[in-house]
Short mmCIF file of N, CA and C in Angstrom, two decimals:
data_model
loop_
_atom_site.label_atom_id
_atom_site.label_comp_id
_atom_site.label_asym_id
_atom_site.label_seq_id
_atom_site.Cartn_x
_atom_site.Cartn_y
_atom_site.Cartn_z
N MET A 972 134.28 79.66 1.90
CA MET A 972 135.62 79.14 1.97
C MET A 972 135.61 77.62 1.91
N ILE A 973 134.66 77.02 2.57
CA ILE A 973 134.58 75.56 2.56
C ILE A 973 134.27 75.07 1.15
N ALA A 974 133.36 75.76 0.46
CA ALA A 974 133.00 75.35 -0.90
C ALA A 974 134.20 75.46 -1.83
N ILE A 975 134.98 76.51 -1.68
CA ILE A 975 136.18 76.68 -2.51
C ILE A 975 137.19 75.58 -2.20
N ALA A 976 137.35 75.26 -0.93
CA ALA A 976 138.28 74.18 -0.54
C ALA A 976 137.83 72.85 -1.13
N ILE A 977 136.54 72.59 -1.12
CA ILE A 977 136.04 71.35 -1.72
C ILE A 977 136.31 71.33 -3.22
N GLY A 978 136.15 72.48 -3.87
CA GLY A 978 136.46 72.58 -5.29
C GLY A 978 137.93 72.31 -5.56
N PHE A 979 138.82 72.89 -4.74
CA PHE A 979 140.25 72.63 -4.90
C PHE A 979 140.57 71.16 -4.68
N LEU A 980 139.91 70.55 -3.72
CA LEU A 980 140.13 69.14 -3.45
C LEU A 980 139.72 68.28 -4.64
N ALA A 981 138.59 68.63 -5.25
CA ALA A 981 138.15 67.89 -6.44
C ALA A 981 139.13 68.09 -7.60
N GLY A 982 139.64 69.30 -7.77
CA GLY A 982 140.64 69.55 -8.81
C GLY A 982 141.92 68.79 -8.55
N ALA A 983 142.33 68.72 -7.29
CA ALA A 983 143.53 67.96 -6.94
C ALA A 983 143.34 66.47 -7.20
N ALA A 984 142.15 65.96 -6.92
CA ALA A 984 141.86 64.56 -7.19
C ALA A 984 141.91 64.29 -8.70
N ALA A 985 141.36 65.21 -9.48
CA ALA A 985 141.40 65.06 -10.94
C ALA A 985 142.85 65.10 -11.44
N ALA A 986 143.68 65.95 -10.84
CA ALA A 986 145.10 66.02 -11.22
C ALA A 986 145.82 64.74 -10.84
N ALA A 987 145.45 64.15 -9.68
CA ALA A 987 146.08 62.91 -9.25
C ALA A 987 145.80 61.77 -10.24
N PHE A 988 144.64 61.83 -10.88
CA PHE A 988 144.30 60.82 -11.90
C PHE A 988 144.78 61.24 -13.29
N GLN A 989 145.57 62.30 -13.37
CA GLN A 989 146.19 62.81 -14.58
C GLN A 989 145.16 63.12 -15.67
N LEU A 990 144.04 63.71 -15.27
CA LEU A 990 143.04 64.15 -16.24
C LEU A 990 143.51 65.44 -16.88
N PRO A 991 143.02 65.78 -18.06
CA PRO A 991 143.46 67.02 -18.73
C PRO A 991 143.11 68.25 -17.88
N LEU A 992 143.91 69.32 -18.06
CA LEU A 992 143.76 70.55 -17.28
C LEU A 992 142.36 71.16 -17.38
N PRO A 993 141.76 71.25 -18.58
CA PRO A 993 140.39 71.81 -18.63
C PRO A 993 139.39 71.00 -17.80
N LEU A 994 139.56 69.69 -17.74
CA LEU A 994 138.67 68.85 -16.94
C LEU A 994 138.92 69.07 -15.45
N GLN A 995 140.17 69.28 -15.06
CA GLN A 995 140.50 69.57 -13.66
C GLN A 995 139.84 70.88 -13.22
N ILE A 996 139.94 71.90 -14.07
CA ILE A 996 139.35 73.20 -13.75
C ILE A 996 137.83 73.09 -13.70
N GLY A 997 137.26 72.37 -14.66
CA GLY A 997 135.80 72.18 -14.69
C GLY A 997 135.29 71.46 -13.46
N MET A 998 136.01 70.42 -13.05
CA MET A 998 135.59 69.68 -11.85
C MET A 998 135.70 70.56 -10.61
N SER A 999 136.77 71.36 -10.53
CA SER A 999 136.92 72.27 -9.39
C SER A 999 135.75 73.24 -9.31
N ALA A 1000 135.41 73.85 -10.45
CA ALA A 1000 134.30 74.81 -10.48
C ALA A 1000 132.98 74.14 -10.15
N LEU A 1001 132.74 72.97 -10.74
CA LEU A 1001 131.47 72.27 -10.51
C LEU A 1001 131.31 71.88 -9.04
N PHE A 1002 132.36 71.30 -8.45
CA PHE A 1002 132.27 70.88 -7.06
C PHE A 1002 132.13 72.09 -6.12
N ALA A 1003 132.80 73.19 -6.43
CA ALA A 1003 132.67 74.39 -5.61
C ALA A 1003 131.25 74.94 -5.66
N LEU A 1004 130.66 74.97 -6.86
CA LEU A 1004 129.28 75.48 -6.99
C LEU A 1004 128.27 74.58 -6.30
N VAL A 1005 128.41 73.28 -6.48
CA VAL A 1005 127.48 72.34 -5.84
C VAL A 1005 127.64 72.41 -4.32
N SER A 1006 128.87 72.51 -3.85
CA SER A 1006 129.10 72.63 -2.40
C SER A 1006 128.48 73.92 -1.86
N ALA A 1007 128.66 75.02 -2.59
CA ALA A 1007 128.08 76.29 -2.15
C ALA A 1007 126.56 76.19 -2.07
N PHE A 1008 125.93 75.51 -3.04
CA PHE A 1008 124.48 75.34 -3.02
C PHE A 1008 124.05 74.57 -1.78
N PHE A 1009 124.72 73.44 -1.48
CA PHE A 1009 124.32 72.63 -0.33
C PHE A 1009 124.61 73.35 1.00
N ILE A 1010 125.70 74.09 1.06
CA ILE A 1010 126.00 74.83 2.29
C ILE A 1010 124.96 75.92 2.51
N ARG A 1011 124.57 76.60 1.44
CA ARG A 1011 123.54 77.65 1.56
C ARG A 1011 122.21 77.06 2.00
N HIS A 1012 121.85 75.93 1.42
CA HIS A 1012 120.59 75.26 1.80
C HIS A 1012 120.64 74.86 3.28
N TRP A 1013 121.75 74.31 3.72
CA TRP A 1013 121.90 73.92 5.12
C TRP A 1013 121.80 75.13 6.03
N LYS A 1014 122.46 76.23 5.65
CA LYS A 1014 122.45 77.44 6.46
C LYS A 1014 121.04 78.02 6.57
N LEU A 1015 120.31 78.08 5.47
CA LEU A 1015 118.94 78.61 5.51
C LEU A 1015 118.03 77.75 6.36
N THR A 1016 118.20 76.45 6.30
CA THR A 1016 117.39 75.55 7.11
C THR A 1016 117.66 75.77 8.60
N HIS A 1017 118.92 75.93 8.97
CA HIS A 1017 119.25 76.11 10.37
C HIS A 1017 118.91 77.50 10.87
N LEU A 1018 118.99 78.52 10.03
CA LEU A 1018 118.59 79.87 10.45
C LEU A 1018 117.10 79.94 10.70
N GLN A 1019 116.30 79.21 9.92
CA GLN A 1019 114.86 79.20 10.16
C GLN A 1019 114.56 78.58 11.51
N ASN A 1020 115.33 77.56 11.90
CA ASN A 1020 115.13 76.96 13.22
C ASN A 1020 115.47 77.95 14.32
N GLU A 1021 116.51 78.80 14.14
CA GLU A 1021 116.85 79.79 15.14
C GLU A 1021 115.77 80.85 15.25
N VAL A 1022 115.14 81.22 14.14
CA VAL A 1022 114.05 82.19 14.17
C VAL A 1022 112.89 81.62 14.97
N ARG A 1023 112.61 80.34 14.81
CA ARG A 1023 111.54 79.72 15.59
C ARG A 1023 111.88 79.75 17.08
N ASP A 1024 113.16 79.61 17.43
CA ASP A 1024 113.56 79.61 18.83
C ASP A 1024 113.30 80.97 19.49
N ILE A 1025 113.36 82.05 18.73
CA ILE A 1025 113.08 83.37 19.27
C ILE A 1025 111.65 83.43 19.80
N HIS A 1026 110.73 82.75 19.11
CA HIS A 1026 109.34 82.76 19.56
C HIS A 1026 109.18 82.02 20.89
N ASP A 1027 110.11 81.14 21.22
CA ASP A 1027 110.07 80.47 22.51
C ASP A 1027 110.38 81.43 23.65
N GLU A 1028 111.04 82.54 23.35
CA GLU A 1028 111.38 83.53 24.36
C GLU A 1028 110.17 84.34 24.82
N ILE A 1029 109.18 84.47 23.95
CA ILE A 1029 108.00 85.28 24.28
C ILE A 1029 107.26 84.66 25.46
N GLY A 1030 106.98 85.50 26.45
CA GLY A 1030 106.29 85.05 27.65
C GLY A 1030 107.24 84.73 28.79
N GLN A 1031 108.55 84.73 28.52
CA GLN A 1031 109.52 84.45 29.57
C GLN A 1031 109.64 85.67 30.50
N ARG A 1032 109.93 85.41 31.75
CA ARG A 1032 109.97 86.45 32.76
C ARG A 1032 111.38 87.05 32.86
N VAL A 1033 111.44 88.37 33.00
CA VAL A 1033 112.70 89.08 33.20
C VAL A 1033 112.55 90.00 34.39
N SER A 1034 113.67 90.45 34.95
CA SER A 1034 113.62 91.42 36.04
C SER A 1034 114.41 92.66 35.62
N ILE A 1035 113.90 93.80 36.04
CA ILE A 1035 114.52 95.08 35.70
C ILE A 1035 115.78 95.27 36.55
N GLU A 1036 116.91 95.55 35.90
CA GLU A 1036 118.14 95.89 36.61
C GLU A 1036 118.16 97.38 36.88
N THR A 1037 118.05 98.19 35.81
CA THR A 1037 118.02 99.64 35.95
C THR A 1037 117.14 100.23 34.85
N TRP A 1038 116.54 101.35 35.19
CA TRP A 1038 115.77 102.09 34.18
C TRP A 1038 116.70 103.11 33.54
N GLN A 1039 116.68 103.22 32.22
CA GLN A 1039 117.49 104.22 31.52
C GLN A 1039 116.70 105.49 31.28
N ASP A 1040 115.42 105.36 30.99
CA ASP A 1040 114.48 106.47 30.88
C ASP A 1040 113.09 105.89 31.04
N GLU A 1041 112.07 106.61 30.64
CA GLU A 1041 110.69 106.16 30.84
C GLU A 1041 110.33 104.90 30.05
N ASN A 1042 111.00 104.67 28.94
CA ASN A 1042 110.64 103.53 28.08
C ASN A 1042 111.74 102.50 27.88
N HIS A 1043 112.94 102.74 28.40
CA HIS A 1043 114.06 101.83 28.18
C HIS A 1043 114.66 101.38 29.51
N ALA A 1044 115.09 100.12 29.53
CA ALA A 1044 115.66 99.56 30.76
C ALA A 1044 116.72 98.52 30.40
N ARG A 1045 117.50 98.16 31.41
CA ARG A 1045 118.40 97.02 31.33
C ARG A 1045 117.75 95.93 32.16
N VAL A 1046 117.60 94.75 31.58
CA VAL A 1046 116.93 93.66 32.28
C VAL A 1046 117.89 92.47 32.40
N ARG A 1047 117.61 91.65 33.39
CA ARG A 1047 118.37 90.41 33.57
C ARG A 1047 117.53 89.28 33.01
N TYR A 1048 118.16 88.55 32.08
CA TYR A 1048 117.48 87.41 31.47
C TYR A 1048 118.52 86.36 31.14
N ARG A 1049 118.31 85.16 31.60
CA ARG A 1049 119.21 84.03 31.39
C ARG A 1049 120.64 84.33 31.82
N GLY A 1050 120.78 85.01 32.93
CA GLY A 1050 122.08 85.24 33.52
C GLY A 1050 122.88 86.39 32.93
N SER A 1051 122.30 87.14 32.00
CA SER A 1051 123.04 88.29 31.45
C SER A 1051 122.10 89.48 31.31
N GLN A 1052 122.68 90.64 31.05
CA GLN A 1052 121.88 91.85 30.92
C GLN A 1052 121.52 92.09 29.45
N TRP A 1053 120.30 92.56 29.24
CA TRP A 1053 119.79 92.86 27.91
C TRP A 1053 119.21 94.27 27.90
N ASP A 1054 119.21 94.90 26.74
CA ASP A 1054 118.47 96.15 26.57
C ASP A 1054 117.02 95.79 26.37
N ALA A 1055 116.14 96.62 26.93
CA ALA A 1055 114.72 96.36 26.80
C ALA A 1055 113.98 97.66 26.56
N VAL A 1056 112.89 97.56 25.84
CA VAL A 1056 112.01 98.70 25.58
C VAL A 1056 110.61 98.27 25.99
N LEU A 1057 109.86 99.20 26.56
CA LEU A 1057 108.49 98.88 26.98
C LEU A 1057 107.58 98.71 25.77
N ALA A 1058 106.64 97.79 25.87
CA ALA A 1058 105.64 97.62 24.83
C ALA A 1058 104.78 98.88 24.76
N GLN A 1059 104.13 99.10 23.64
CA GLN A 1059 103.38 100.34 23.43
C GLN A 1059 102.25 100.53 24.44
N ASP A 1060 101.61 99.45 24.87
CA ASP A 1060 100.46 99.56 25.78
C ASP A 1060 100.88 99.55 27.25
N CYS A 1061 102.16 99.76 27.52
CA CYS A 1061 102.68 99.59 28.86
C CYS A 1061 103.37 100.87 29.35
N GLN A 1062 103.31 101.08 30.68
CA GLN A 1062 104.01 102.22 31.28
C GLN A 1062 104.95 101.72 32.35
N ARG A 1063 105.96 102.52 32.62
CA ARG A 1063 106.95 102.18 33.63
C ARG A 1063 106.27 102.02 34.99
N GLY A 1064 106.70 101.01 35.73
CA GLY A 1064 106.14 100.78 37.05
C GLY A 1064 107.15 100.07 37.94
N ASP A 1065 106.75 99.79 39.15
CA ASP A 1065 107.63 99.14 40.12
C ASP A 1065 107.37 97.64 40.21
N ASP A 1066 106.84 97.05 39.17
CA ASP A 1066 106.55 95.62 39.17
C ASP A 1066 107.86 94.83 39.32
N ASP A 1067 107.78 93.72 40.03
CA ASP A 1067 108.98 92.89 40.23
C ASP A 1067 109.38 92.15 38.97
N TYR A 1068 108.40 91.68 38.24
CA TYR A 1068 108.70 90.89 37.05
C TYR A 1068 107.99 91.45 35.83
N TRP A 1069 108.68 91.34 34.71
CA TRP A 1069 108.16 91.77 33.42
C TRP A 1069 108.26 90.58 32.49
N TYR A 1070 107.54 90.64 31.38
CA TYR A 1070 107.50 89.51 30.46
C TYR A 1070 107.90 89.96 29.05
N ILE A 1071 108.62 89.10 28.37
CA ILE A 1071 109.05 89.38 27.00
C ILE A 1071 107.85 89.24 26.08
N THR A 1072 107.58 90.28 25.29
CA THR A 1072 106.48 90.23 24.33
C THR A 1072 106.98 90.15 22.89
N ALA A 1073 108.24 90.55 22.65
CA ALA A 1073 108.84 90.49 21.31
C ALA A 1073 110.34 90.69 21.44
N GLN A 1074 111.03 90.40 20.37
CA GLN A 1074 112.46 90.64 20.33
C GLN A 1074 112.80 91.33 19.02
N HIS A 1075 113.52 92.44 19.10
CA HIS A 1075 113.94 93.20 17.93
C HIS A 1075 115.47 93.24 17.95
N GLY A 1076 116.09 92.32 17.24
CA GLY A 1076 117.54 92.21 17.27
C GLY A 1076 117.99 91.79 18.65
N ALA A 1077 118.84 92.60 19.29
CA ALA A 1077 119.32 92.30 20.64
C ALA A 1077 118.52 93.03 21.70
N THR A 1078 117.41 93.65 21.32
CA THR A 1078 116.57 94.38 22.26
C THR A 1078 115.29 93.61 22.51
N LEU A 1079 114.95 93.44 23.78
CA LEU A 1079 113.71 92.76 24.15
C LEU A 1079 112.61 93.79 24.34
N GLU A 1080 111.42 93.46 23.90
CA GLU A 1080 110.23 94.29 24.19
C GLU A 1080 109.55 93.63 25.37
N ILE A 1081 109.26 94.42 26.41
CA ILE A 1081 108.71 93.84 27.64
C ILE A 1081 107.40 94.52 28.03
N SER A 1082 106.62 93.78 28.81
CA SER A 1082 105.35 94.29 29.34
C SER A 1082 105.16 93.71 30.73
N ASN A 1083 104.38 94.41 31.57
CA ASN A 1083 104.10 93.87 32.90
C ASN A 1083 102.92 92.91 32.87
N LYS A 1084 102.32 92.71 31.70
CA LYS A 1084 101.24 91.74 31.53
C LYS A 1084 101.77 90.56 30.73
N LYS A 1085 101.56 89.36 31.23
CA LYS A 1085 102.05 88.17 30.55
C LYS A 1085 101.27 87.97 29.24
N PRO A 1086 101.99 87.80 28.11
CA PRO A 1086 101.29 87.59 26.84
C PRO A 1086 100.59 86.24 26.81
N LEU A 1087 99.55 86.15 26.02
CA LEU A 1087 98.79 84.90 25.93
C LEU A 1087 99.46 83.90 25.06
#
């Protein structure tokens, strides 16, 4: 939407300078495409930074709120509740603290052993 708006703005500027209609349309299309390219590049750059931030979560401590079954639980992390699944090498226990070993979407993978 922003790229299209920038294209319209460029077309309006061309119209204000009384340029021919084909040139106004061409400028609108060109500016919209260039804007879309830069917005996409910016978005990909910032999404990669967010993916790196997920790795900062690994090793953080969580506490079990409730067990849903043998392998799934609700945990408290950063002031809110999250769904969690036990890591493959781990079994349910009465440990006070668990550690994040991975994140799969909005689900945390946890273990009672702190990852290295």
